[in-house]
Coordinates of C-alpha atoms in Angstrom, one line a residue:
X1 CA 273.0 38.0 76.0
X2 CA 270.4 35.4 76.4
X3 CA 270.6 32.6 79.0
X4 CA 268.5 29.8 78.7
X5 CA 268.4 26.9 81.5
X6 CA 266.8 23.3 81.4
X7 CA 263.7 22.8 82.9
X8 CA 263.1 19.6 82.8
X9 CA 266.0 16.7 82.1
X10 CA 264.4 13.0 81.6
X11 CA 266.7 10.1 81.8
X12 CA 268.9 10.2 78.7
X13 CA 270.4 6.6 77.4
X14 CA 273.4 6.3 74.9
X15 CA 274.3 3.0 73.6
X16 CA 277.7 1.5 72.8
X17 CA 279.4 -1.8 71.9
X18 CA 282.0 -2.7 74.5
X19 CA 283.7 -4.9 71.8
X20 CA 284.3 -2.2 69.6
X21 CA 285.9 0.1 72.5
X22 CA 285.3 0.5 76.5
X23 CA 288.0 3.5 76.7
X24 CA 286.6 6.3 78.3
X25 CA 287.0 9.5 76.5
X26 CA 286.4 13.1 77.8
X27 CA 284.5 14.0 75.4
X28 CA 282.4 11.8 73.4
X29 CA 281.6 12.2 69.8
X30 CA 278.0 11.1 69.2
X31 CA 275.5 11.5 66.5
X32 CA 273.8 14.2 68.0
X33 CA 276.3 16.4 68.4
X34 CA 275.8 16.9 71.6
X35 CA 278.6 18.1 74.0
X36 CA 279.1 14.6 76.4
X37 CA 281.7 15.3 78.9
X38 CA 283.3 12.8 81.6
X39 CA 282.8 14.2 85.1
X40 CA 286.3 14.9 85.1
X41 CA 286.1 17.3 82.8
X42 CA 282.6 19.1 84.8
X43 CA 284.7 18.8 88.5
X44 CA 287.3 20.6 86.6
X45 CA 285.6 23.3 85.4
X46 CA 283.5 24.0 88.2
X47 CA 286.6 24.3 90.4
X48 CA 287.8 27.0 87.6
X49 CA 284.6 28.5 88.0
X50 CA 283.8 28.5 84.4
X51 CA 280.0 30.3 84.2
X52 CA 277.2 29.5 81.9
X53 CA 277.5 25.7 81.7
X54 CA 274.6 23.1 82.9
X55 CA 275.7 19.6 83.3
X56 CA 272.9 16.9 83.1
X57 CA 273.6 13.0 84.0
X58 CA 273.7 10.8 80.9
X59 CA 274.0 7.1 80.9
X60 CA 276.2 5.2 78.5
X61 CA 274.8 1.6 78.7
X62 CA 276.5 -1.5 76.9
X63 CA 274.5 -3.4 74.6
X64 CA 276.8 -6.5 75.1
X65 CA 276.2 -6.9 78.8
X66 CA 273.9 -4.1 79.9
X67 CA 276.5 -2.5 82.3
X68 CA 275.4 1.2 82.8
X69 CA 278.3 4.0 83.2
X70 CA 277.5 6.8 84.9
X71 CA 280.4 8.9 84.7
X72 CA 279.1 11.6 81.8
X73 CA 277.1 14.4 81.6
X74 CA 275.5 16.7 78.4
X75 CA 277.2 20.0 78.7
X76 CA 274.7 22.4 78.2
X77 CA 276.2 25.7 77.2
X78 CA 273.6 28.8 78.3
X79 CA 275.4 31.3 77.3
X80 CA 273.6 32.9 73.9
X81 CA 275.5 35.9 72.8
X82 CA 275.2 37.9 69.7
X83 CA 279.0 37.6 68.6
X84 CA 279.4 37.9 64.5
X85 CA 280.6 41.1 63.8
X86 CA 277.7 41.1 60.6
X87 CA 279.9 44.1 58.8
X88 CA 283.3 41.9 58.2
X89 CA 281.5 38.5 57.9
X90 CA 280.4 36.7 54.4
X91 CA 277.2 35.0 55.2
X92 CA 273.6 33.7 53.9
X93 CA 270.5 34.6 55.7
X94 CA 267.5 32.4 55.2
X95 CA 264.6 34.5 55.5
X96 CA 262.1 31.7 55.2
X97 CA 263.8 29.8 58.2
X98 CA 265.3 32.9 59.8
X99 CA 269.0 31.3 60.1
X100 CA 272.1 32.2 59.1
X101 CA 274.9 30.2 57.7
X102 CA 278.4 31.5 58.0
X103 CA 281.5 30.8 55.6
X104 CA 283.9 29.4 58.0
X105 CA 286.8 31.1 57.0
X106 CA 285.2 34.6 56.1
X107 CA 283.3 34.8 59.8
X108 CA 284.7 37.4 62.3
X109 CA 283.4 38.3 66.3
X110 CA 283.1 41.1 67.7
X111 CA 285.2 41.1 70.4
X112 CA 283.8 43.4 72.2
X113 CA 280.5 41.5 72.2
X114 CA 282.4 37.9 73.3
X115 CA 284.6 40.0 76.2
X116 CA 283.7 38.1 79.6
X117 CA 282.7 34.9 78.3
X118 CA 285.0 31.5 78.4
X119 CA 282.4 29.4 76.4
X120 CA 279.1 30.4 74.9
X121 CA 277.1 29.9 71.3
X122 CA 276.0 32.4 68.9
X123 CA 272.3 33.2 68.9
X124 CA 272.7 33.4 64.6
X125 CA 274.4 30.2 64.6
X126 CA 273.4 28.2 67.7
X127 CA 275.1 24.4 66.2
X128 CA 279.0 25.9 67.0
X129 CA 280.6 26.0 71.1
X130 CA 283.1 28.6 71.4
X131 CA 285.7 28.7 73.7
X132 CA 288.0 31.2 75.7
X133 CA 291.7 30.1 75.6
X134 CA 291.3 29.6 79.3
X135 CA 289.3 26.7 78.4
X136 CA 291.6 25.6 76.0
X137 CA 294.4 25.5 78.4
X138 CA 292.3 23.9 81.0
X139 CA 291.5 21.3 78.4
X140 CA 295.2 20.8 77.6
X141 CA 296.7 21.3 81.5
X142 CA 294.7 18.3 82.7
X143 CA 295.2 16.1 79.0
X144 CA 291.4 15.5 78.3
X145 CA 290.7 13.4 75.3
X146 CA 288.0 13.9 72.3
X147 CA 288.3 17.8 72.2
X148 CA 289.0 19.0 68.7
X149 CA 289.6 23.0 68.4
X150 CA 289.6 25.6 65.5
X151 CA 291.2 28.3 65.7
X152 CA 288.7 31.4 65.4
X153 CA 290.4 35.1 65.2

């Protein structure tokens, strides 16, 4: 496994209209991609104890009236973990850019490899988050808004 921390966070603006919505969300879509999480959601998981997450303050300012909300945080997931199980998976490796792309329905784990982990992403395919179904139930317990799962086997 490879764990990789932040060093270094600078101060980290996201922009929205309060026109078009002021609703806060748990987990806010973005262009990025990133993983934005209310601090609900990052007092909930460190109470469950949930290892290899970073939170990092993000600030959601409103270009109507410049308010700034301070109630988010990037969720940075260190956990890196070798997980495809290559043998049973249909993929394409790039050896010019040294990636991998996956067919989504034709990817397996290893199980073995992802045993102990509740969230972590794959060092051959870094974009995905993966979650335990402890995480998923956590999610669902306390009914936090904006997650979206797929069901991986």
């Amino acid at each position: 496994m490879k764990q990789s921390h932040i060093n270094f966070w600078p101060t980290v603006n996201f922009y929205y209209n309060s026109l078009e919505s002021n609703r806060e969300s748990d987990y806010l879509c973005n262009v990025n991609r990133w993983p934005i999480v209310h601090k609900r959601v990052m007092e909930v998981f460190k109470k469950n104890n949930i290892k290899g997450v970073e939170f990092y303050q993000v600030f959601l300012i409103d270009n109507i009236n410049n308010s700034i909300n301070n109630n988010y945080y990037f969720m940075y997931i260190a956990n890196f973990i070798d997980a495809f199980d290559l043998q049973k998976s249909k993929y394409y490796y790039s050896k010019k850019y040294n990636s991998y792309t996956f067919m989504p329905t034709l990817t397996y784990f290893d199980i073995k490899k992802c045993y102990g982990y509740d969230i972590f992403r794959c060092i051959k395919s870094p974009a995905g988050i993966y979650v335990s179904d402890k995480i998923k139930t956590i999610i669902e317990k306390n009914h936090f808004t904006g997650f979206f799962f797929y069901n991986h086997v």
